[in-house]
Amino acid sequence: MYDLTGFQRDLLYVIAGQDEPHGLAIKEELENYYEKDIQHGRLYPNLDEIVDKGLVEKGELDRRTNYYTVTARGRRELEARREWEDQYVSDKLSDVV
């Protein structure tokens, strides 16, 4: 995951948190998070990039709509990222609360 952009990591997290989301569902979720519009020219090339890296699979719902699922490799990468983050923030955050 070290070679992903922050946006690509966010895409991966959103896809992992939904059941076979299509591009517009992913776009809406990220627009809610970022509180701004996500352009198709940003969304779909980045989705293609994480598909090309083997972290996500793309399937076809119909001729115009694709869905996305996280691969086993993508899940392993997410778990490794979570473990890495936890070593830096989990104890620190509980001290704040």
Backbone as numpy.savetxt, mean C-alpha at the origin, in Angstrom:
# Nx Ny Nz CAx CAy CAz Cx Cy Cz
11.46 -3.29 1.21 10.65 -2.09 1.21 11.51 -0.84 1.21
12.79 -0.98 1.46 13.68 0.17 1.50 13.72 0.94 0.19
13.42 0.26 -0.92 13.50 0.92 -2.21 12.14 1.48 -2.68
11.12 1.41 -1.83 9.83 1.99 -2.16 9.76 3.44 -1.70
8.98 4.21 -2.42 8.71 5.57 -1.94 7.68 5.47 -0.81
7.52 6.53 -0.07 6.50 6.57 0.98 5.11 6.33 0.40
4.85 6.90 -0.77 3.55 6.73 -1.42 3.33 5.26 -1.78
4.36 4.60 -2.27 4.24 3.18 -2.62 4.01 2.33 -1.38
4.67 2.67 -0.27 4.41 1.95 0.98 2.97 2.16 1.42
2.48 3.38 1.30 1.09 3.65 1.66 0.13 2.85 0.78
0.42 2.74 -0.50 -0.39 1.91 -1.39 -0.43 0.47 -0.88
0.72 -0.04 -0.51 0.81 -1.42 -0.03 -0.01 -1.61 1.23
0.08 -0.67 2.16 -0.70 -0.75 3.39 -2.20 -0.71 3.11
-2.63 0.17 2.22 -4.05 0.28 1.89 -4.55 -1.00 1.24
-3.79 -1.56 0.33 -4.20 -2.79 -0.34 -4.28 -3.94 0.66
-3.31 -4.00 1.57 -3.31 -5.06 2.59 -4.51 -4.95 3.52
-5.00 -3.74 3.72 -6.10 -3.52 4.66 -7.48 -3.68 4.05
-7.56 -3.99 2.77 -8.85 -4.15 2.11 -8.90 -5.49 1.38
-10.11 -5.91 1.04 -10.29 -7.18 0.35 -10.38 -6.93 -1.15
-9.28 -7.16 -1.84 -9.18 -6.99 -3.29 -9.73 -5.65 -3.77
-9.16 -4.55 -3.27 -9.66 -3.24 -3.69 -9.33 -2.95 -5.15
-10.18 -2.17 -5.78 -9.91 -1.70 -7.14 -9.23 -0.34 -7.03
-8.72 0.15 -8.14 -7.93 1.37 -8.13 -8.63 2.56 -7.51
-9.92 2.76 -7.84 -10.63 3.92 -7.30 -10.84 3.83 -5.79
-11.03 2.62 -5.26 -11.16 2.45 -3.81 -9.84 2.79 -3.12
-8.74 2.39 -3.72 -7.42 2.71 -3.18 -7.22 4.22 -3.23
-7.56 4.82 -4.35 -7.44 6.26 -4.53 -8.24 7.02 -3.48
-9.48 6.61 -3.25 -10.33 7.27 -2.25 -9.74 7.17 -0.85
-9.23 6.00 -0.51 -8.64 5.81 0.81 -7.42 6.73 1.01
-6.58 6.81 -0.01 -5.40 7.67 0.09 -5.78 9.14 0.09
-6.80 9.52 -0.66 -7.25 10.91 -0.64 -7.77 11.29 0.74
-8.43 10.38 1.41 -8.87 10.65 2.78 -7.68 10.83 3.71
-6.68 9.99 3.54 -5.50 10.06 4.40 -4.68 11.33 4.13
-4.40 11.59 2.85 -3.58 12.74 2.48 -4.35 14.06 2.49
-5.69 13.97 2.53 -6.55 15.14 2.50 -6.31 16.00 1.27
-6.09 15.34 0.14 -5.96 16.02 -1.15 -6.19 15.00 -2.26
-6.44 15.51 -3.46 -6.70 14.64 -4.61 -5.43 13.90 -5.01
-5.62 12.65 -5.38 -4.55 11.83 -5.94 -4.84 11.70 -7.42
-3.93 12.13 -8.25 -4.11 12.08 -9.69 -3.87 10.65 -10.21
-4.63 10.27 -11.24 -4.46 8.96 -11.86 -3.02 8.76 -12.35
-2.40 9.83 -12.82 -1.03 9.76 -13.31 -0.01 9.47 -12.22
-0.41 9.64 -10.99 0.45 9.27 -9.86 0.08 7.88 -9.35
-1.20 7.61 -9.27 -1.68 6.37 -8.68 -1.27 5.14 -9.49
-1.66 5.10 -10.74 -1.51 3.86 -11.50 -0.06 3.50 -11.84
0.81 4.44 -12.17 2.22 4.05 -12.36 2.85 3.49 -11.07
2.45 4.03 -9.92 2.98 3.52 -8.66 2.40 2.15 -8.33
1.13 1.92 -8.65 0.56 0.58 -8.48 1.31 -0.40 -9.38
1.55 -0.01 -10.62 2.29 -0.89 -11.53 3.69 -1.19 -11.00
4.31 -0.22 -10.38 5.66 -0.41 -9.84 5.67 -1.46 -8.73
4.70 -1.40 -7.81 4.70 -2.40 -6.73 4.24 -3.77 -7.24
3.47 -3.79 -8.33 3.15 -5.06 -8.98 4.43 -5.63 -9.60
5.19 -4.79 -10.31 6.44 -5.23 -10.95 7.46 -5.73 -9.93
7.43 -5.19 -8.72 8.36 -5.61 -7.67 7.91 -6.91 -6.99
6.71 -7.41 -7.36 6.24 -8.67 -6.80 5.59 -8.55 -5.44
5.26 -7.33 -5.03 4.64 -7.12 -3.72 3.12 -7.19 -3.79
2.58 -6.97 -4.97 1.14 -6.92 -5.20 0.84 -7.64 -6.50
-0.30 -8.32 -6.54 -0.79 -8.92 -7.78 -1.97 -8.10 -8.27
-2.08 -8.01 -9.59 -3.20 -7.29 -10.20 -4.06 -8.31 -10.93
-5.36 -8.26 -10.65 -6.31 -9.12 -11.34 -7.34 -8.26 -12.06
-8.15 -8.89 -12.86 -9.13 -8.16 -13.66 -10.54 -8.49 -13.20
-11.29 -7.45 -12.78 -12.71 -7.62 -12.44 -13.55 -7.62 -13.71
-13.28 -6.67 -14.57 -13.91 -6.59 -15.87 -12.92 -5.88 -16.81
-13.35 -5.56 -18.00 -12.41 -5.00 -18.98 -11.87 -3.64 -18.57
-12.55 -2.96 -17.66 -12.11 -1.62 -17.26 -11.59 -1.53 -15.83
-11.79 -2.58 -15.05 -11.50 -2.49 -13.62 -10.56 -3.60 -13.18
-9.47 -3.21 -12.55 -8.54 -4.16 -11.96 -8.69 -4.17 -10.45
-8.34 -5.27 -9.82 -8.27 -5.34 -8.37 -6.83 -5.71 -7.99
-6.51 -5.46 -6.75 -5.14 -5.65 -6.27 -5.14 -6.47 -4.98
-4.17 -7.35 -4.84 -3.99 -8.12 -3.61 -2.50 -8.16 -3.28
-2.21 -8.20 -2.00 -0.82 -8.28 -1.55 -0.36 -9.73 -1.69
0.82 -9.91 -2.23 1.40 -11.25 -2.39 2.00 -11.71 -1.06
2.40 -12.97 -1.04 3.08 -13.50 0.15 4.35 -12.70 0.42
5.07 -12.36 -0.63 6.28 -11.54 -0.46 5.92 -10.18 0.11
4.84 -9.59 -0.39 4.40 -8.30 0.12 4.05 -8.36 1.60
3.38 -9.45 2.01 3.05 -9.61 3.44 4.31 -9.75 4.29
5.28 -10.51 3.78 6.55 -10.64 4.51 7.23 -9.28 4.65
7.22 -8.50 3.59 7.83 -7.17 3.63 7.11 -6.27 4.62
5.78 -6.33 4.65 5.01 -5.53 5.62 5.34 -5.95 7.05
5.42 -7.25 7.29 5.75 -7.73 8.63 7.15 -7.28 9.05
8.10 -7.38 8.13 9.47 -6.96 8.43 9.51 -5.46 8.72
8.76 -4.69 7.95 8.71 -3.24 8.17 8.12 -2.92 9.54
7.05 -3.63 9.90 6.40 -3.42 11.19 7.37 -3.72 12.33
8.11 -4.81 12.22 9.10 -5.15 13.24 10.17 -4.08 13.33
10.63 -3.60 12.19 11.66 -2.57 12.18 11.14 -1.29 12.82
9.91 -0.89 12.47 9.32 0.32 13.06 9.14 0.16 14.57
8.67 -1.02 14.99 8.39 -1.24 16.40 9.63 -1.09 17.28
10.79 -1.44 16.76 12.00 -1.31 17.58 12.32 0.15 17.88
11.77 1.05 17.09 12.04 2.47 17.30 10.91 3.22 17.96
9.68 2.79 17.76 8.58 3.64 18.23 7.62 2.99 19.21
7.49 1.69 19.28 6.45 1.10 20.11 6.63 1.45 21.58
7.82 1.31 22.13 8.06 1.64 23.54 7.98 3.14 23.76
8.46 3.90 22.82 8.45 5.35 22.95 7.02 5.90 22.95
6.16 5.33 22.12 4.79 5.80 22.06 4.02 5.47 23.33
4.29 4.32 23.93 3.59 3.96 25.17 4.02 4.88 26.31
5.25 5.40 26.25 5.71 6.35 27.26 4.96 7.69 27.15
4.59 8.05 25.93 3.90 9.32 25.69 2.47 9.24 26.17
1.84 8.10 25.96 0.43 7.93 26.33 0.34 7.74 27.78
